[in-house]
Amino acid sequence: MSAPDLTHNRFESLPDGPFPRLNALIEGIQPGKAPIIMSLGEPQHPFPAFVSETIAAHAKEFGKYPPISGTPDFRAAVAAWLGRRYGLGPDVIGPRKPLDPELQILPVNGTREALFNIAFVATPLSKAGQKPAILMPNPFYQCYAAAALAAGAEPVYVAATRENDFIPDFGALPEELLARTAMIYFCSPANPQGAVASLDYLKDLIGLARRHGILLAIDECYAEIYDREPPAGALQAAIELSGSLDNVVVFHSLSKRSSLPGLRSGFISGDRDFLMRFRNFRNIAAPQVPLPIMAASAAAWRDESHVEENRARYRTKIDAAERILGNRFGFYRPAGGFFLWLDVGDGEAAARDLWAKGGVKVLPGKYLSREDSGSAIHGGGGNPGAAYIRVALVNEQAATEEALSRIADIL
Ligand SMILES: Cc1ncc(COP(=O)(O)O)c(C=O)c1O
């Protein structure tokens, strides 16, 4: 009897993650100076003291299984934040309103697991008699492609390049493709480019999704890190468009907002019917958020002062980048998020050089993108990230400025 084939062919087209690829790229190369890590988007600003205090005060609740739909206190804190952040009044948020917190706010164990798990519930066996497609920007957060493949959908990468201001034009895709599209992942502010979609763009996208029976998974985990204007949100766009949240699910996280990537805490909200189905699925298959974590998270969603401080720190680092890099490498101030997306000609070569000569670890943009299909709609062929490096401004000010000066000197 032959041994069973344990390779998961479904994932054949999935490359290794960006960070193992980066480690392989610089393997054996000694850093030229004391290392400064700017490859990983891991916020390093201090988080508020009340987080640890609240966890300690609720520690006994680690002895209980948490409910998948969270606590009333958590949902109330999130509902209040959504109301403040997106100008949604009591006519929108409340029992039997378009956004009923009881039914339409779900805690998640960090948004990554929810971005992954959503694909299982959103992907039918076939759509328009064909294999379902899941669309995503290119470059993109790598979890989207893994989710699409795991759910048996075809991931379709839609170019987000300088030519379209880093915002993909899903509406320009062929009708045949849109007809079999089950879900679209979209990220605003975008990782890696920091582009922010306008309210009108979001409304158009929601209209498109509704016409074609598509679910929108709108990744807004950088919504609180912005340069000037607070980015518009998809819930707000949906309500303005039609007074309902149909076809829209948004993802929010404390990882960036509150510099708590290790807390693993976020939430999703949106389309009522879909969220009820997703909740039922999650009740069987998804990780719950521990009760003490939920209590600390509720406190974090209720507090704005630490978020303002956090945002100001990023802004000061972007000011420094503007001063140090000027208009080299296609520098622009990202409207949202905390990444610089620099056009250095050859991102892999630059990443290697920066490590070897300056000890600065950055991520080649190629590892966040795929070769596209080569049609004009997809961006005309090639890998849209290949010329870029992504620089995460997550270190403290002095280390960030030192690294930016090294980048300017070396490249
Ligand atoms: C675009 C994007 N979405 C989602 C996530 C996941 O964040 P978390 O699981 O910490 O909420 C990240 C994390 O880096 C991200 O960059």
GROMACS .gro file of C-alpha atoms and ligand atoms in nm:
model
  427
    1MET     CA    1   0.000   0.000   0.000
    2SER     CA    2   0.143   0.340  -0.090
    3ALA     CA    3   0.174   0.609   0.173
    4PRO     CA    4  -0.103   0.867   0.170
    5ASP     CA    5  -0.014   1.196   0.004
    6LEU     CA    6  -0.014   1.444   0.288
    7THR     CA    7   0.078   1.748   0.081
    8HIS     CA    8  -0.204   1.997   0.062
    9ASN     CA    9  -0.217   2.072  -0.307
   10ARG     CA   10  -0.473   2.338  -0.244
   11PHE     CA   11  -0.190   2.554  -0.106
   12GLU     CA   12   0.060   2.490  -0.384
   13SER     CA   13   0.027   2.845  -0.515
   14LEU     CA   14   0.077   2.991  -0.168
   15PRO     CA   15   0.437   3.105  -0.117
   16ASP     CA   16   0.603   3.098   0.224
   17GLY     CA   17   0.517   3.391   0.448
   18PRO     CA   18   0.697   3.722   0.391
   19PHE     CA   19   0.915   3.693   0.703
   20PRO     CA   20   1.063   3.346   0.636
   21ARG     CA   21   1.134   3.468   0.281
   22LEU     CA   22   1.309   3.775   0.417
   23ASN     CA   23   1.514   3.563   0.656
   24ALA     CA   24   1.616   3.339   0.366
   25LEU     CA   25   1.713   3.646   0.159
   26ILE     CA   26   1.955   3.776   0.423
   27GLU     CA   27   2.068   3.441   0.561
   28GLY     CA   28   2.439   3.438   0.638
   29ILE     CA   29   2.473   3.815   0.593
   30GLN     CA   30   2.600   3.995   0.902
   31PRO     CA   31   2.422   4.322   0.979
   32GLY     CA   32   2.652   4.615   0.902
   33LYS     CA   33   2.543   4.804   1.215
   34ALA     CA   34   2.341   4.742   1.530
   35PRO     CA   35   2.015   4.600   1.390
   36ILE     CA   36   1.698   4.808   1.368
   37ILE     CA   37   1.396   4.598   1.272
   38MET     CA   38   1.149   4.772   1.044
   39SER     CA   39   1.018   4.469   0.857
   40LEU     CA   40   0.750   4.357   1.100
   41GLY     CA   41   0.444   4.578   1.152
   42GLU     CA   42   0.445   4.518   1.526
   43PRO     CA   43   0.353   4.832   1.719
   44GLN     CA   44   0.601   4.902   1.998
   45HIS     CA   45   0.455   5.211   2.161
   46PRO     CA   46   0.355   5.169   2.525
   47PHE     CA   47   0.000   5.050   2.586
   48PRO     CA   48  -0.217   5.198   2.863
   49ALA     CA   49  -0.165   5.071   3.220
   50PHE     CA   50  -0.537   5.007   3.267
   51VAL     CA   51  -0.509   4.710   3.029
   52SER     CA   52  -0.295   4.502   3.266
   53GLU     CA   53  -0.492   4.625   3.567
   54THR     CA   54  -0.824   4.521   3.414
   55ILE     CA   55  -0.689   4.179   3.317
   56ALA     CA   56  -0.561   4.129   3.673
   57ALA     CA   57  -0.895   4.238   3.822
   58HIS     CA   58  -1.079   3.987   3.600
   59ALA     CA   59  -0.821   3.708   3.620
   60LYS     CA   60  -1.063   3.468   3.792
   61GLU     CA   61  -1.266   3.461   3.469
   62PHE     CA   62  -0.989   3.267   3.298
   63GLY     CA   63  -1.169   2.981   3.472
   64LYS     CA   64  -1.470   3.016   3.241
   65TYR     CA   65  -1.536   2.949   2.874
   66PRO     CA   66  -1.617   3.283   2.716
   67PRO     CA   67  -1.930   3.326   2.500
   68ILE     CA   68  -1.853   3.350   2.127
   69SER     CA   69  -2.061   3.666   2.091
   70GLY     CA   70  -1.883   3.844   2.374
   71THR     CA   71  -2.016   4.019   2.681
   72PRO     CA   72  -2.284   4.292   2.680
   73ASP     CA   73  -2.019   4.528   2.822
   74PHE     CA   74  -1.778   4.458   2.535
   75ARG     CA   75  -2.050   4.503   2.273
   76ALA     CA   76  -2.166   4.827   2.438
   77ALA     CA   77  -1.811   4.968   2.440
   78VAL     CA   78  -1.763   4.880   2.073
   79ALA     CA   79  -2.106   5.019   1.977
   80ALA     CA   80  -2.025   5.347   2.151
   81TRP     CA   81  -1.689   5.366   1.971
   82LEU     CA   82  -1.850   5.295   1.632
   83GLY     CA   83  -2.102   5.569   1.704
   84ARG     CA   84  -1.830   5.823   1.794
   85ARG     CA   85  -1.581   5.727   1.528
   86TYR     CA   86  -1.821   5.710   1.232
   87GLY     CA   87  -2.091   5.954   1.339
   88LEU     CA   88  -2.357   5.681   1.367
   89GLY     CA   89  -2.639   5.802   1.590
   90PRO     CA   90  -2.904   5.624   1.799
   91ASP     CA   91  -3.120   5.598   1.486
   92VAL     CA   92  -2.854   5.360   1.347
   93ILE     CA   93  -2.715   5.177   1.651
   94GLY     CA   94  -2.946   5.008   1.899
   95PRO     CA   95  -3.192   4.722   1.946
   96ARG     CA   96  -3.383   4.658   1.620
   97LYS     CA   97  -3.185   4.934   1.445
   98PRO     CA   98  -2.970   4.879   1.131
   99LEU     CA   99  -2.681   4.800   1.367
  100ASP     CA  100  -2.811   4.598   1.660
  101PRO     CA  101  -2.508   4.545   1.888
  102GLU     CA  102  -2.655   4.224   2.026
  103LEU     CA  103  -2.651   4.062   1.681
  104GLN     CA  104  -2.405   4.262   1.476
  105ILE     CA  105  -2.092   4.298   1.688
  106LEU     CA  106  -1.872   3.993   1.741
  107PRO     CA  107  -1.542   3.985   1.930
  108VAL     CA  108  -1.257   3.815   1.745
  109ASN     CA  109  -0.927   3.674   1.860
  110GLY     CA  110  -0.733   3.935   1.661
  111THR     CA  111  -0.866   4.016   1.317
  112ARG     CA  112  -0.637   3.770   1.141
  113GLU     CA  113  -0.833   3.464   1.249
  114ALA     CA  114  -1.161   3.631   1.150
  115LEU     CA  115  -1.025   3.740   0.811
  116PHE     CA  116  -0.929   3.377   0.758
  117ASN     CA  117  -1.243   3.213   0.893
  118ILE     CA  118  -1.484   3.439   0.710
  119ALA     CA  119  -1.392   3.282   0.378
  120PHE     CA  120  -1.538   2.946   0.483
  121VAL     CA  121  -1.880   3.096   0.544
  122ALA     CA  122  -1.871   3.337   0.250
  123THR     CA  123  -1.766   3.088  -0.018
  124PRO     CA  124  -2.040   2.877  -0.178
  125LEU     CA  125  -1.955   2.550  -0.352
  126SER     CA  126  -2.008   2.724  -0.685
  127LYS     CA  127  -2.130   3.062  -0.802
  128ALA     CA  128  -2.288   3.135  -1.142
  129GLY     CA  129  -2.221   2.767  -1.211
  130GLN     CA  130  -1.845   2.815  -1.175
  131LYS     CA  131  -1.566   2.800  -0.922
  132PRO     CA  132  -1.612   3.096  -0.685
  133ALA     CA  133  -1.354   3.376  -0.689
  134ILE     CA  134  -1.234   3.589  -0.400
  135LEU     CA  135  -1.086   3.923  -0.505
  136MET     CA  136  -0.817   4.108  -0.317
  137PRO     CA  137  -0.581   4.400  -0.376
  138ASN     CA  138  -0.228   4.332  -0.491
  139PRO     CA  139  -0.015   4.382  -0.277
  140PHE     CA  140  -0.218   4.259   0.020
  141TYR     CA  141  -0.219   4.110   0.369
  142GLN     CA  142  -0.116   3.749   0.306
  143CYS     CA  143  -0.390   3.592   0.514
  144TYR     CA  144  -0.648   3.682   0.244
  145ALA     CA  145  -0.495   3.445  -0.012
  146ALA     CA  146  -0.456   3.160   0.237
  147ALA     CA  147  -0.821   3.200   0.333
  148ALA     CA  148  -0.944   3.200  -0.027
  149LEU     CA  149  -0.746   2.885  -0.108
  150ALA     CA  150  -0.853   2.709   0.212
  151ALA     CA  151  -1.218   2.781   0.135
  152GLY     CA  152  -1.183   2.638  -0.217
  153ALA     CA  153  -1.211   2.973  -0.396
  154GLU     CA  154  -0.981   3.114  -0.663
  155PRO     CA  155  -0.788   3.414  -0.527
  156VAL     CA  156  -0.779   3.693  -0.785
  157TYR     CA  157  -0.520   3.967  -0.732
  158VAL     CA  158  -0.626   4.312  -0.847
  159ALA     CA  159  -0.345   4.562  -0.886
  160ALA     CA  160  -0.322   4.854  -0.645
  161THR     CA  161  -0.045   5.063  -0.796
  162ARG     CA  162   0.065   5.423  -0.811
  163GLU     CA  163  -0.137   5.455  -1.135
  164ASN     CA  164  -0.464   5.398  -0.947
  165ASP     CA  165  -0.348   5.576  -0.629
  166PHE     CA  166  -0.302   5.230  -0.473
  167ILE     CA  167  -0.679   5.170  -0.471
  168PRO     CA  168  -0.788   4.878  -0.692
  169ASP     CA  169  -1.064   4.927  -0.947
  170PHE     CA  170  -1.281   4.621  -0.881
  171GLY     CA  171  -1.562   4.769  -1.092
  172ALA     CA  172  -1.346   4.746  -1.406
  173LEU     CA  173  -1.320   4.366  -1.384
  174PRO     CA  174  -1.507   4.155  -1.641
  175GLU     CA  175  -1.872   4.081  -1.564
  176GLU     CA  176  -1.801   3.709  -1.591
  177LEU     CA  177  -1.552   3.735  -1.303
  178LEU     CA  178  -1.776   3.955  -1.088
  179ALA     CA  179  -2.065   3.712  -1.139
  180ARG     CA  180  -1.866   3.431  -0.979
  181THR     CA  181  -1.706   3.646  -0.709
  182ALA     CA  182  -1.813   3.538  -0.360
  183MET     CA  183  -1.618   3.792  -0.157
  184ILE     CA  184  -1.387   4.091  -0.194
  185TYR     CA  185  -1.117   4.167   0.062
  186PHE     CA  186  -1.036   4.534   0.075
  187CYS     CA  187  -0.808   4.717   0.318
  188SER     CA  188  -0.834   5.088   0.405
  189PRO     CA  189  -0.604   5.236   0.522
  190ALA     CA  190  -0.411   4.992   0.308
  191ASN     CA  191  -0.121   4.779   0.422
  192PRO     CA  192   0.137   4.839   0.275
  193GLN     CA  193   0.073   5.163   0.084
  194GLY     CA  194  -0.123   5.364   0.342
  195ALA     CA  195  -0.383   5.461   0.081
  196VAL     CA  196  -0.726   5.553   0.214
  197ALA     CA  197  -1.049   5.495   0.023
  198SER     CA  198  -1.294   5.785   0.004
  199LEU     CA  199  -1.653   5.755   0.122
  200ASP     CA  200  -1.764   5.768  -0.242
  201TYR     CA  201  -1.530   5.485  -0.338
  202LEU     CA  202  -1.672   5.275  -0.054
  203LYS     CA  203  -2.028   5.351  -0.160
  204ASP     CA  204  -1.950   5.250  -0.518
  205LEU     CA  205  -1.789   4.929  -0.396
  206ILE     CA  206  -2.092   4.847  -0.180
  207GLY     CA  207  -2.321   4.911  -0.479
  208LEU     CA  208  -2.108   4.678  -0.690
  209ALA     CA  209  -2.115   4.409  -0.421
  210ARG     CA  210  -2.491   4.428  -0.387
  211ARG     CA  211  -2.550   4.410  -0.763
  212HIS     CA  212  -2.339   4.094  -0.785
  213GLY     CA  213  -2.430   3.924  -0.456
  214ILE     CA  214  -2.077   3.967  -0.319
  215LEU     CA  215  -1.978   3.995   0.047
  216LEU     CA  216  -1.729   4.272   0.126
  217ALA     CA  217  -1.468   4.197   0.394
  218ILE     CA  218  -1.339   4.545   0.471
  219ASP     CA  219  -1.019   4.537   0.674
  220GLU     CA  220  -1.010   4.861   0.872
  221CYS     CA  221  -0.752   4.760   1.130
  222TYR     CA  222  -0.545   5.076   1.058
  223ALA     CA  223  -0.850   5.304   1.085
  224GLU     CA  224  -0.717   5.485   1.392
  225ILE     CA  225  -0.367   5.553   1.262
  226TYR     CA  226  -0.398   5.842   1.021
  227ASP     CA  227  -0.211   6.152   0.920
  228ARG     CA  228  -0.474   6.426   0.882
  229GLU     CA  229  -0.837   6.318   0.830
  230PRO     CA  230  -0.993   6.015   1.001
  231PRO     CA  231  -1.045   5.761   0.720
  232ALA     CA  232  -1.405   5.697   0.615
  233GLY     CA  233  -1.549   5.359   0.714
  234ALA     CA  234  -1.757   5.107   0.524
  235LEU     CA  235  -2.037   5.095   0.784
  236GLN     CA  236  -2.077   5.468   0.752
  237ALA     CA  237  -2.077   5.438   0.370
  238ALA     CA  238  -2.337   5.160   0.375
  239ILE     CA  239  -2.570   5.351   0.606
  240GLU     CA  240  -2.541   5.668   0.396
  241LEU     CA  241  -2.604   5.468   0.081
  242SER     CA  242  -2.916   5.281   0.187
  243GLY     CA  243  -2.965   5.279   0.564
  244SER     CA  244  -2.859   4.912   0.583
  245LEU     CA  245  -2.538   4.719   0.634
  246ASP     CA  246  -2.618   4.449   0.380
  247ASN     CA  247  -2.316   4.284   0.211
  248VAL     CA  248  -2.061   4.457   0.437
  249VAL     CA  249  -1.847   4.321   0.720
  250VAL     CA  250  -1.577   4.542   0.877
  251PHE     CA  251  -1.276   4.426   1.079
  252HIS     CA  252  -1.130   4.633   1.363
  253SER     CA  253  -0.842   4.559   1.593
  254LEU     CA  254  -0.673   4.685   1.908
  255SER     CA  255  -0.336   4.571   1.773
  256LYS     CA  256  -0.264   4.905   1.603
  257ARG     CA  257  -0.515   5.136   1.773
  258SER     CA  258  -0.386   5.061   2.121
  259SER     CA  259  -0.045   4.907   2.044
  260LEU     CA  260  -0.169   4.571   2.174
  261PRO     CA  261  -0.071   4.317   1.905
  262GLY     CA  262  -0.022   4.050   2.171
  263LEU     CA  263  -0.365   4.094   2.328
  264ARG     CA  264  -0.526   3.928   2.021
  265SER     CA  265  -0.840   4.134   2.033
  266GLY     CA  266  -1.063   4.287   1.770
  267PHE     CA  267  -1.420   4.280   1.653
  268ILE     CA  268  -1.627   4.253   1.339
  269SER     CA  269  -1.956   4.421   1.255
  270GLY     CA  270  -2.192   4.457   0.960
  271ASP     CA  271  -2.448   4.253   0.766
  272ARG     CA  272  -2.695   4.103   1.011
  273ASP     CA  273  -2.785   3.780   0.832
  274PHE     CA  274  -2.426   3.705   0.744
  275LEU     CA  275  -2.302   3.775   1.097
  276MET     CA  276  -2.563   3.544   1.244
  277ARG     CA  277  -2.448   3.264   1.014
  278PHE     CA  278  -2.086   3.344   1.090
  279ARG     CA  279  -2.155   3.347   1.463
  280ASN     CA  280  -2.310   3.000   1.440
  281PHE     CA  281  -2.004   2.875   1.253
  282ARG     CA  282  -1.770   3.046   1.500
  283ASN     CA  283  -1.957   2.889   1.788
  284ILE     CA  284  -1.836   2.553   1.661
  285ALA     CA  285  -1.502   2.632   1.503
  286ALA     CA  286  -1.344   2.964   1.606
  287PRO     CA  287  -1.142   3.074   1.908
  288GLN     CA  288  -1.329   3.277   2.167
  289VAL     CA  289  -1.183   3.586   2.331
  290PRO     CA  290  -1.106   3.518   2.701
  291LEU     CA  291  -1.327   3.714   2.942
  292PRO     CA  292  -1.044   3.912   3.111
  293ILE     CA  293  -0.917   4.011   2.764
  294MET     CA  294  -1.266   4.119   2.668
  295ALA     CA  295  -1.293   4.334   2.981
  296ALA     CA  296  -0.959   4.503   2.907
  297SER     CA  297  -1.061   4.546   2.543
  298ALA     CA  298  -1.387   4.716   2.641
  299ALA     CA  299  -1.184   4.961   2.850
  300ALA     CA  300  -0.949   5.024   2.556
  301TRP     CA  301  -1.238   5.092   2.313
  302ARG     CA  302  -1.381   5.340   2.565
  303ASP     CA  303  -1.060   5.540   2.595
  304GLU     CA  304  -0.946   5.788   2.331
  305SER     CA  305  -0.656   5.965   2.503
  306HIS     CA  306  -0.406   5.681   2.456
  307VAL     CA  307  -0.511   5.654   2.091
  308GLU     CA  308  -0.452   6.024   2.028
  309GLU     CA  309  -0.110   5.994   2.187
  310ASN     CA  310  -0.033   5.688   1.977
  311ARG     CA  311  -0.140   5.861   1.656
  312ALA     CA  312   0.072   6.166   1.740
  313ARG     CA  313   0.381   5.947   1.783
  314TYR     CA  314   0.337   5.798   1.437
  315ARG     CA  315   0.283   6.143   1.291
  316THR     CA  316   0.608   6.267   1.442
  317LYS     CA  317   0.790   5.974   1.281
  318ILE     CA  318   0.632   6.045   0.943
  319ASP     CA  319   0.745   6.409   0.983
  320ALA     CA  320   1.098   6.277   1.039
  321ALA     CA  321   1.073   6.053   0.733
  322GLU     CA  322   0.963   6.348   0.523
  323ARG     CA  323   1.257   6.552   0.652
  324ILE     CA  324   1.515   6.276   0.607
  325LEU     CA  325   1.398   6.115   0.283
  326GLY     CA  326   1.254   6.425   0.114
  327ASN     CA  327   1.125   6.333  -0.227
  328ARG     CA  328   1.362   6.042  -0.279
  329PHE     CA  329   1.238   5.684  -0.339
  330GLY     CA  330   0.895   5.818  -0.430
  331PHE     CA  331   0.836   5.916  -0.067
  332TYR     CA  332   0.486   6.038   0.015
  333ARG     CA  333   0.311   6.084   0.347
  334PRO     CA  334   0.083   5.782   0.391
  335ALA     CA  335  -0.274   5.901   0.459
  336GLY     CA  336  -0.315   5.614   0.705
  337GLY     CA  337  -0.125   5.332   0.875
  338PHE     CA  338   0.239   5.336   0.978
  339PHE     CA  339   0.428   5.202   0.677
  340LEU     CA  340   0.645   5.376   0.421
  341TRP     CA  341   0.616   5.221   0.076
  342LEU     CA  342   0.933   5.324  -0.101
  343ASP     CA  343   1.010   5.278  -0.468
  344VAL     CA  344   1.374   5.169  -0.469
  345GLY     CA  345   1.386   4.999  -0.810
  346ASP     CA  346   1.460   4.648  -0.679
  347GLY     CA  347   1.310   4.582  -0.336
  348GLU     CA  348   1.498   4.258  -0.270
  349ALA     CA  349   1.837   4.407  -0.359
  350ALA     CA  350   1.764   4.711  -0.143
  351ALA     CA  351   1.656   4.497   0.154
  352ARG     CA  352   1.978   4.296   0.128
  353ASP     CA  353   2.192   4.609   0.104
  354LEU     CA  354   2.021   4.783   0.392
  355TRP     CA  355   2.081   4.481   0.614
  356ALA     CA  356   2.440   4.424   0.503
  357LYS     CA  357   2.552   4.787   0.517
  358GLY     CA  358   2.321   4.941   0.774
  359GLY     CA  359   2.165   4.664   0.987
  360VAL     CA  360   1.821   4.793   0.884
  361LYS     CA  361   1.570   4.516   0.825
  362VAL     CA  362   1.291   4.607   0.582
  363LEU     CA  363   1.051   4.394   0.381
  364PRO     CA  364   1.076   4.360   0.001
  365GLY     CA  365   0.741   4.459  -0.147
  366LYS     CA  366   0.754   4.154  -0.369
  367TYR     CA  367   0.680   3.931  -0.070
  368LEU     CA  368   0.346   4.108  -0.020
  369SER     CA  369   0.238   4.079  -0.384
  370ARG     CA  370   0.180   3.821  -0.655
  371GLU     CA  371   0.265   3.812  -1.020
  372ASP     CA  372  -0.054   3.938  -1.174
  373SER     CA  373  -0.228   3.785  -1.471
  374GLY     CA  374  -0.085   4.035  -1.718
  375SER     CA  375  -0.408   4.189  -1.838
  376ALA     CA  376  -0.443   4.566  -1.830
  377ILE     CA  377  -0.705   4.538  -1.555
  378HIS     CA  378  -0.472   4.347  -1.334
  379GLY     CA  379  -0.199   4.604  -1.380
  380GLY     CA  380  -0.024   4.501  -1.697
  381GLY     CA  381   0.181   4.206  -1.576
  382GLY     CA  382   0.469   4.161  -1.335
  383ASN     CA  383   0.474   4.184  -0.959
  384PRO     CA  384   0.342   4.524  -0.852
  385GLY     CA  385   0.548   4.518  -0.531
  386ALA     CA  386   0.883   4.419  -0.680
  387ALA     CA  387   1.024   4.771  -0.698
  388TYR     CA  388   0.929   4.857  -0.340
  389ILE     CA  389   1.034   4.810   0.019
  390ARG     CA  390   0.794   4.837   0.312
  391VAL     CA  391   0.934   5.021   0.613
  392ALA     CA  392   0.738   4.988   0.938
  393LEU     CA  393   0.765   5.298   1.159
  394VAL     CA  394   0.702   5.101   1.477
  395ASN     CA  395   1.020   5.170   1.673
  396GLU     CA  396   1.072   5.464   1.906
  397GLN     CA  397   1.153   5.801   1.753
  398ALA     CA  398   1.533   5.796   1.790
  399ALA     CA  399   1.576   5.447   1.646
  400THR     CA  400   1.339   5.533   1.362
  401GLU     CA  401   1.533   5.848   1.272
  402GLU     CA  402   1.862   5.662   1.289
  403ALA     CA  403   1.728   5.391   1.057
  404LEU     CA  404   1.582   5.643   0.813
  405SER     CA  405   1.919   5.823   0.795
  406ARG     CA  406   2.093   5.493   0.726
  407ILE     CA  407   1.837   5.419   0.450
  408ALA     CA  408   1.895   5.761   0.294
  409ASP     CA  409   2.275   5.714   0.306
  410ILE     CA  410   2.283   5.358   0.172
  411LEU     CA  411   2.029   5.367  -0.112
  412LIG     C1  412  -0.383   4.457   0.686
  412LIG     C2  413  -0.387   4.378   0.811
  412LIG     N1  414  -0.500   4.317   0.844
  412LIG     C3  415  -0.509   4.244   0.956
  412LIG     C4  416  -0.402   4.228   1.041
  412LIG     C5  417  -0.419   4.141   1.162
  412LIG     O1  418  -0.414   4.209   1.280
  412LIG     P1  419  -0.460   4.145   1.418
  412LIG     O2  420  -0.483   3.998   1.395
  412LIG     O3  421  -0.349   4.171   1.510
  412LIG     O4  422  -0.588   4.215   1.453
  412LIG     C6  423  -0.283   4.293   1.012
  412LIG     C7  424  -0.166   4.274   1.101
  412LIG     O5  425  -0.057   4.310   1.077
  412LIG     C8  426  -0.274   4.370   0.894
  412LIG     O6  427  -0.161   4.433   0.860
   0.00000   0.00000   0.00000
